[in-house]
Tab-separated table of C-alpha atoms in Angstrom:
chain	number	residue	atom	x	y	z
A	1	MET	CA	12.867	-19.684	-3.375
A	2	ILE	CA	11.458	-19.002	0.037
A	3	SER	CA	8.463	-16.928	-0.593
A	4	GLU	CA	6.694	-16.882	2.646
A	5	LEU	CA	7.554	-17.406	6.392
A	6	THR	CA	5.287	-18.072	9.319
A	7	GLY	CA	6.829	-18.177	12.726
A	8	LYS	CA	7.535	-16.139	15.877
A	9	ILE	CA	9.499	-12.906	15.963
A	10	VAL	CA	12.419	-13.233	18.233
A	11	HIS	CA	14.444	-10.145	17.567
A	12	LYS	CA	13.716	-6.712	15.985
A	13	ASP	CA	16.261	-3.737	15.095
A	14	ASP	CA	16.186	-0.689	12.884
A	15	ASP	CA	16.714	-2.798	9.720
A	16	ALA	CA	15.482	-6.315	10.196
A	17	CYS	CA	13.720	-8.710	12.362
A	18	VAL	CA	14.517	-12.378	13.183
A	19	VAL	CA	11.524	-15.048	12.819
A	20	ASP	CA	11.797	-18.355	14.197
A	21	VAL	CA	10.350	-20.985	12.141
A	22	HIS	CA	10.285	-24.371	14.051
A	23	GLY	CA	13.607	-23.490	15.598
A	24	ILE	CA	15.328	-21.934	12.792
A	25	GLY	CA	16.030	-18.262	12.799
A	26	PHE	CA	15.490	-16.470	9.720
A	27	ARG	CA	17.003	-12.753	9.598
A	28	VAL	CA	14.737	-10.934	7.426
A	29	ASP	CA	15.514	-7.497	6.038
A	30	MET	CA	12.333	-5.009	5.988
A	31	SER	CA	11.741	-1.281	5.352
A	32	LYS	CA	11.355	0.704	8.371
A	33	ARG	CA	7.584	1.303	7.768
A	34	ALA	CA	6.968	-2.576	7.724
A	35	LEU	CA	9.079	-3.105	10.703
A	36	ALA	CA	7.098	-0.552	12.612
A	37	ALA	CA	3.907	-2.233	11.831
A	38	LEU	CA	5.226	-5.796	13.071
A	39	PRO	CA	3.807	-7.346	16.348
A	40	ASP	CA	6.049	-7.181	19.387
A	41	VAL	CA	8.753	-9.864	19.926
A	42	GLN	CA	7.586	-13.229	20.858
A	43	ASN	CA	4.247	-12.917	18.905
A	44	PRO	CA	3.469	-14.770	15.635
A	45	VAL	CA	4.081	-13.151	12.221
A	46	HIS	CA	3.414	-14.078	8.585
A	47	LEU	CA	5.518	-12.566	6.030
A	48	TYR	CA	5.784	-12.461	2.391
A	49	THR	CA	9.409	-12.787	1.367
A	50	HIS	CA	11.927	-12.469	-1.545
A	51	LEU	CA	15.232	-14.172	-1.527
A	52	VAL	CA	18.107	-12.081	-3.057
A	53	VAL	CA	20.935	-14.324	-4.003
A	54	ARG	CA	24.317	-12.803	-4.806
A	55	GLU	CA	27.675	-14.638	-5.009
A	56	ASP	CA	28.933	-13.666	-1.583
A	57	ASN	CA	25.615	-12.897	0.162
A	58	TRP	CA	22.108	-14.262	0.319
A	59	ARG	CA	19.458	-11.820	1.990
A	60	LEU	CA	15.902	-12.536	2.616
A	61	ILE	CA	13.627	-9.555	2.190
A	62	GLY	CA	10.456	-9.505	4.025
A	63	PHE	CA	6.958	-7.777	3.353
A	64	LEU	CA	3.624	-7.458	5.202
A	65	GLU	CA	1.730	-7.460	1.842
A	66	VAL	CA	2.086	-8.976	-1.591
A	67	GLU	CA	1.747	-5.725	-3.222
A	68	GLU	CA	4.779	-4.377	-1.080
A	69	ARG	CA	6.822	-7.208	-2.430
A	70	GLU	CA	5.873	-6.725	-6.134
A	71	THR	CA	6.550	-2.841	-5.663
A	72	PHE	CA	10.039	-3.881	-4.280
A	73	LEU	CA	10.802	-5.972	-7.134
A	74	ASP	CA	9.881	-3.524	-9.493
A	75	LEU	CA	12.103	-0.872	-7.648
A	76	ILE	CA	15.169	-3.096	-7.733
A	77	ALA	CA	14.783	-3.589	-11.649
A	78	VAL	CA	15.313	0.297	-11.993
A	79	GLY	CA	18.749	0.974	-13.015
A	80	GLY	CA	21.034	2.108	-10.230
A	81	MET	CA	18.580	0.751	-7.411
A	82	GLY	CA	19.938	-1.568	-4.747
A	83	ILE	CA	18.206	-3.375	-2.238
A	84	LYS	CA	18.828	-1.061	0.616
A	85	THR	CA	17.656	2.085	-1.499
A	86	ALA	CA	14.525	0.117	-2.651
A	87	LEU	CA	13.866	-0.334	1.069
A	88	SER	CA	14.454	3.061	1.905
A	89	VAL	CA	11.806	4.264	-0.624
A	90	LEU	CA	9.096	1.926	0.609
A	91	GLY	CA	10.049	2.954	4.307
A	92	VAL	CA	9.439	6.584	3.519
A	93	LEU	CA	6.631	6.503	0.996
A	94	GLY	CA	4.839	3.046	1.501
A	95	VAL	CA	3.162	1.544	-1.749
A	96	ASP	CA	0.322	4.079	-1.779
A	97	GLY	CA	2.668	6.997	-1.532
A	98	LEU	CA	5.086	5.860	-4.260
A	99	GLU	CA	1.974	5.131	-6.563
A	100	GLU	CA	0.826	8.857	-5.823
A	101	ALA	CA	3.931	10.189	-6.524
A	102	ILE	CA	4.175	8.261	-9.667
A	103	SER	CA	0.799	9.142	-10.998
A	104	GLN	CA	1.454	12.777	-10.073
A	105	GLU	CA	4.914	12.831	-11.804
A	106	GLN	CA	6.433	14.115	-8.381
A	107	TRP	CA	10.091	12.790	-8.461
A	108	GLN	CA	10.922	15.452	-5.761
A	109	THR	CA	8.754	13.291	-3.496
A	110	ILE	CA	10.661	10.175	-4.389
A	111	LYS	CA	13.854	12.023	-3.631
A	112	ASP	CA	12.756	12.343	0.101
A	113	ALA	CA	13.994	8.937	0.673
A	114	PRO	CA	17.455	8.645	2.103
A	115	GLY	CA	19.970	7.361	-0.514
A	116	VAL	CA	17.832	8.578	-3.502
A	117	GLY	CA	19.204	11.551	-5.408
A	118	ALA	CA	17.521	13.713	-8.193
A	119	LYS	CA	18.867	11.461	-10.996
A	120	LEU	CA	17.765	8.228	-9.485
A	121	ALA	CA	14.272	9.875	-8.399
A	122	GLN	CA	13.688	10.690	-12.091
A	123	ARG	CA	14.828	7.294	-13.409
A	124	ILE	CA	12.338	5.765	-10.939
A	125	LEU	CA	9.499	8.011	-12.181
A	126	LEU	CA	10.492	7.480	-15.839
A	127	GLU	CA	10.748	3.565	-15.494
A	128	LEU	CA	7.944	2.775	-13.164
A	129	SER	CA	5.343	5.384	-14.947
A	130	GLY	CA	5.853	3.240	-18.004
A	131	LYS	CA	5.512	-0.088	-16.284
A	132	TRP	CA	2.552	1.128	-14.272
A	133	GLN	CA	0.665	2.795	-16.899
A	134	ASN	CA	-2.055	0.394	-16.863
A	135	LYS	CA	-1.783	-0.725	-13.272
A	136	PRO	CA	-5.038	-0.292	-11.242
A	137	ARG	CA	-4.321	2.053	-8.363
A	138	ARG	CA	-4.520	1.109	-4.905
A	139	HIS	CA	-6.406	3.097	-2.328
A	140	SER	CA	-6.000	3.823	1.418
A	141	PRO	CA	-8.481	2.017	3.683
A	142	ASN	CA	-9.988	5.433	4.599
A	143	ALA	CA	-10.021	6.866	1.177
A	144	GLY	CA	-13.513	5.437	0.262
A	145	PRO	CA	-14.359	3.892	-3.265
A	146	SER	CA	-13.322	5.925	-6.414
A	147	LEU	CA	-16.024	7.122	-8.832
A	148	PRO	CA	-15.723	7.105	-12.420
A	149	ARG	CA	-15.240	10.714	-13.534
A	150	SER	CA	-18.510	10.825	-15.198
A	151	VAL	CA	-20.476	10.042	-12.088
A	152	LYS	CA	-21.458	12.830	-9.553
A	153	LEU	CA	-22.947	12.387	-6.084
A	154	ASP	CA	-24.615	14.862	-3.883
A	155	ASP	CA	-23.248	15.110	-0.187
A	156	VAL	CA	-25.499	12.537	0.917
A	157	GLY	CA	-24.500	10.014	-1.720
A	158	GLU	CA	-20.758	10.644	-0.959
A	159	ALA	CA	-21.535	10.018	2.551
A	160	LEU	CA	-23.366	6.607	2.130
A	161	MET	CA	-20.517	5.281	0.094
A	162	ALA	CA	-17.919	6.379	2.628
A	163	LEU	CA	-20.184	4.159	5.084
A	164	GLY	CA	-19.639	1.208	2.631
A	165	TYR	CA	-22.794	1.338	0.275
A	166	SER	CA	-22.493	0.712	-3.322
A	167	LEU	CA	-22.476	3.287	-5.919
A	168	GLU	CA	-26.106	2.184	-6.973
A	169	GLU	CA	-27.360	1.982	-3.608
A	170	ALA	CA	-26.129	5.606	-2.692
A	171	GLN	CA	-27.647	6.964	-5.863
A	172	ALA	CA	-30.968	5.407	-5.346
A	173	ALA	CA	-31.107	6.626	-1.646
A	174	SER	CA	-29.916	10.058	-2.240
A	175	ARG	CA	-32.515	10.556	-4.912
A	176	GLN	CA	-35.330	9.531	-2.523
A	177	THR	CA	-34.077	12.134	0.240
A	178	ALA	CA	-34.833	15.720	0.579
A	179	ALA	CA	-32.734	17.911	-1.659
A	180	GLU	CA	-32.402	20.633	1.058
A	181	GLY	CA	-32.065	20.711	4.973
A	182	ASP	CA	-29.546	19.649	7.443
A	183	LEU	CA	-26.950	17.275	6.101
A	184	ALA	CA	-27.239	14.837	9.206
A	185	ASP	CA	-30.909	14.674	8.806
A	186	ARG	CA	-30.667	13.922	5.187
A	187	ILE	CA	-28.281	10.988	5.714
A	188	ARG	CA	-30.504	9.555	8.514
A	189	GLU	CA	-33.310	9.698	6.148
A	190	ALA	CA	-31.227	8.084	3.253
A	191	LEU	CA	-30.242	5.294	5.870
A	192	ARG	CA	-33.819	4.596	6.815
A	193	THR	CA	-34.663	4.172	3.066
A	194	LEU	CA	-31.999	1.724	2.674
A	195	ASP	CA	-33.075	-0.194	5.708
A	196	ARG	CA	-36.432	-0.486	4.182
A	197	ARG	CA	-35.126	-2.134	0.999
């Protein structure tokens, strides 16, 4: 099993790239989203891969993240789902978008991917919602940390967490900040409080 490749990109097209690994060129099928994120030709690249072995064809599928590979494997386990359609779903929605669609039970969003009809979209939703029931949700880098439903923060606390401070730090600093006044001034005051700690 080829699970990772490290080499130099020597070719890219709409569906795949070719990675030169010590003189051997590996053709790697990828989603359009992943292909768009690759560096330019002649630049180094590291890919996570999955080798699909069929009687008449071997295909190497590439991913930029381990999570994308795991999601692909979950997708192709859905009845009626092929490699091309799974890559289409990832190309349109990405891992985060698919997780959001599953959690919100929005099969219509999944149907936006080329090659996915209403019945297949509903099957994906049904099968993955069961499989992912206890799966920790990913968050986009700009989304900020998630809070337990029982925790409430004021605007200052939320701003501090968006800046990377922990929940405890944000709560402590916001408690020591004036409850009223200009938000920017209150945030600066909270930052000064954190700097003194």
